[in-house]
Amino acid sequence: MFHLPGQFNIGGGVVEYSLKKKKVKNVLYEGISQPHSVMLYKNDLYFCNSEEFSVRKENNILFKCLGYTRGLAVQNETVLIGQSITRHINKLLEKHPNISSDCGVYLLNMNNKLSTFVPIPSLEIYGIIFI
């Protein structure tokens, strides 16, 4: 959720939500800045902390880049991370010393922590899946 219930200006979180009762059952992570692409892989929760330009695996920062993260896929030791063009650059420059204006996908190897960026001729990435 971009904003936890009752905390509009404080920040977002990753929550467990009951579709049946239409309410939050459990707050898993708080203080997340514009979370996207929450996924469970091998009992680990991964998600983009988009405004912080990062991806988390549970409580740990798995990846940090220079742009807005959105779109995520994990398979074995490979993670695909989408980076969309960054909107609201002036606001984000208050938090980040520099920002990338590229759209594309990072291929991250979790074993050796090496990544490669593949540019995509688009403005935004919303989701990624392995096929």
mmCIF file of N, CA, C and O in Angstrom, residues 63 79-81 104-109 113-119:
data_model
loop_
_atom_site.group_PDB
_atom_site.id
_atom_site.type_symbol
_atom_site.label_atom_id
_atom_site.label_comp_id
_atom_site.label_asym_id
_atom_site.label_seq_id
_atom_site.Cartn_x
_atom_site.Cartn_y
_atom_site.Cartn_z
ATOM 1 N N PHE A 63 19.027 -4.806 -3.707
ATOM 2 C CA PHE A 63 19.513 -4.101 -4.892
ATOM 3 C C PHE A 63 19.176 -2.620 -4.775
ATOM 4 O O PHE A 63 18.122 -2.255 -4.289
ATOM 5 N N VAL A 79 17.477 -12.245 -10.585
ATOM 6 C CA VAL A 79 16.394 -11.301 -10.299
ATOM 7 C C VAL A 79 16.340 -10.309 -11.451
ATOM 8 O O VAL A 79 17.359 -9.753 -11.857
ATOM 9 N N LEU A 80 15.146 -10.109 -11.995
ATOM 10 C CA LEU A 80 14.917 -9.084 -13.006
ATOM 11 C C LEU A 80 14.207 -7.928 -12.321
ATOM 12 O O LEU A 80 13.203 -8.125 -11.639
ATOM 13 N N ILE A 81 14.736 -6.719 -12.493
ATOM 14 C CA ILE A 81 14.223 -5.541 -11.813
ATOM 15 C C ILE A 81 13.956 -4.467 -12.854
ATOM 16 O O ILE A 81 14.857 -4.057 -13.588
ATOM 17 N N GLY A 104 14.409 0.473 -18.356
ATOM 18 C CA GLY A 104 14.959 -0.813 -18.748
ATOM 19 C C GLY A 104 14.850 -1.836 -17.641
ATOM 20 O O GLY A 104 14.111 -1.649 -16.676
ATOM 21 N N VAL A 105 15.603 -2.901 -17.793
ATOM 22 C CA VAL A 105 15.566 -4.014 -16.839
ATOM 23 C C VAL A 105 16.984 -4.347 -16.407
ATOM 24 O O VAL A 105 17.884 -4.465 -17.235
ATOM 25 N N TYR A 106 17.169 -4.471 -15.104
ATOM 26 C CA TYR A 106 18.422 -4.963 -14.545
ATOM 27 C C TYR A 106 18.320 -6.474 -14.408
ATOM 28 O O TYR A 106 17.295 -6.993 -13.974
ATOM 29 N N LEU A 107 19.386 -7.174 -14.757
ATOM 30 C CA LEU A 107 19.512 -8.599 -14.518
ATOM 31 C C LEU A 107 20.533 -8.739 -13.397
ATOM 32 O O LEU A 107 21.699 -8.405 -13.583
ATOM 33 N N LEU A 108 20.087 -9.202 -12.251
ATOM 34 C CA LEU A 108 20.948 -9.320 -11.072
ATOM 35 C C LEU A 108 21.186 -10.783 -10.748
ATOM 36 O O LEU A 108 20.241 -11.572 -10.680
ATOM 37 N N ASN A 109 22.445 -11.133 -10.548
ATOM 38 C CA ASN A 109 22.803 -12.460 -10.060
ATOM 39 C C ASN A 109 22.997 -12.335 -8.553
ATOM 40 O O ASN A 109 23.907 -11.631 -8.100
ATOM 41 N N LYS A 113 26.341 -10.922 -6.964
ATOM 42 C CA LYS A 113 25.887 -9.532 -6.810
ATOM 43 C C LYS A 113 26.274 -8.642 -7.990
ATOM 44 O O LYS A 113 26.401 -7.436 -7.845
ATOM 45 N N LEU A 114 26.439 -9.243 -9.165
ATOM 46 C CA LEU A 114 26.715 -8.476 -10.375
ATOM 47 C C LEU A 114 25.409 -8.247 -11.129
ATOM 48 O O LEU A 114 24.533 -9.113 -11.163
ATOM 49 N N SER A 115 25.284 -7.070 -11.732
ATOM 50 C CA SER A 115 24.088 -6.766 -12.495
ATOM 51 C C SER A 115 24.441 -6.175 -13.848
ATOM 52 O O SER A 115 25.525 -5.629 -14.043
ATOM 53 N N THR A 116 23.508 -6.308 -14.771
ATOM 54 C CA THR A 116 23.608 -5.734 -16.103
ATOM 55 C C THR A 116 22.310 -5.004 -16.373
ATOM 56 O O THR A 116 21.236 -5.484 -16.005
ATOM 57 N N PHE A 117 22.389 -3.842 -17.026
ATOM 58 C CA PHE A 117 21.197 -3.072 -17.358
ATOM 59 C C PHE A 117 20.916 -3.204 -18.847
ATOM 60 O O PHE A 117 21.816 -3.028 -19.677
ATOM 61 N N VAL A 118 19.669 -3.540 -19.179
ATOM 62 C CA VAL A 118 19.238 -3.654 -20.559
ATOM 63 C C VAL A 118 18.210 -2.554 -20.812
ATOM 64 O O VAL A 118 17.102 -2.603 -20.265
ATOM 65 N N PRO A 119 18.560 -1.525 -21.606
ATOM 66 C CA PRO A 119 17.611 -0.456 -21.875
ATOM 67 C C PRO A 119 16.424 -0.956 -22.699
ATOM 68 O O PRO A 119 16.580 -1.845 -23.545
#
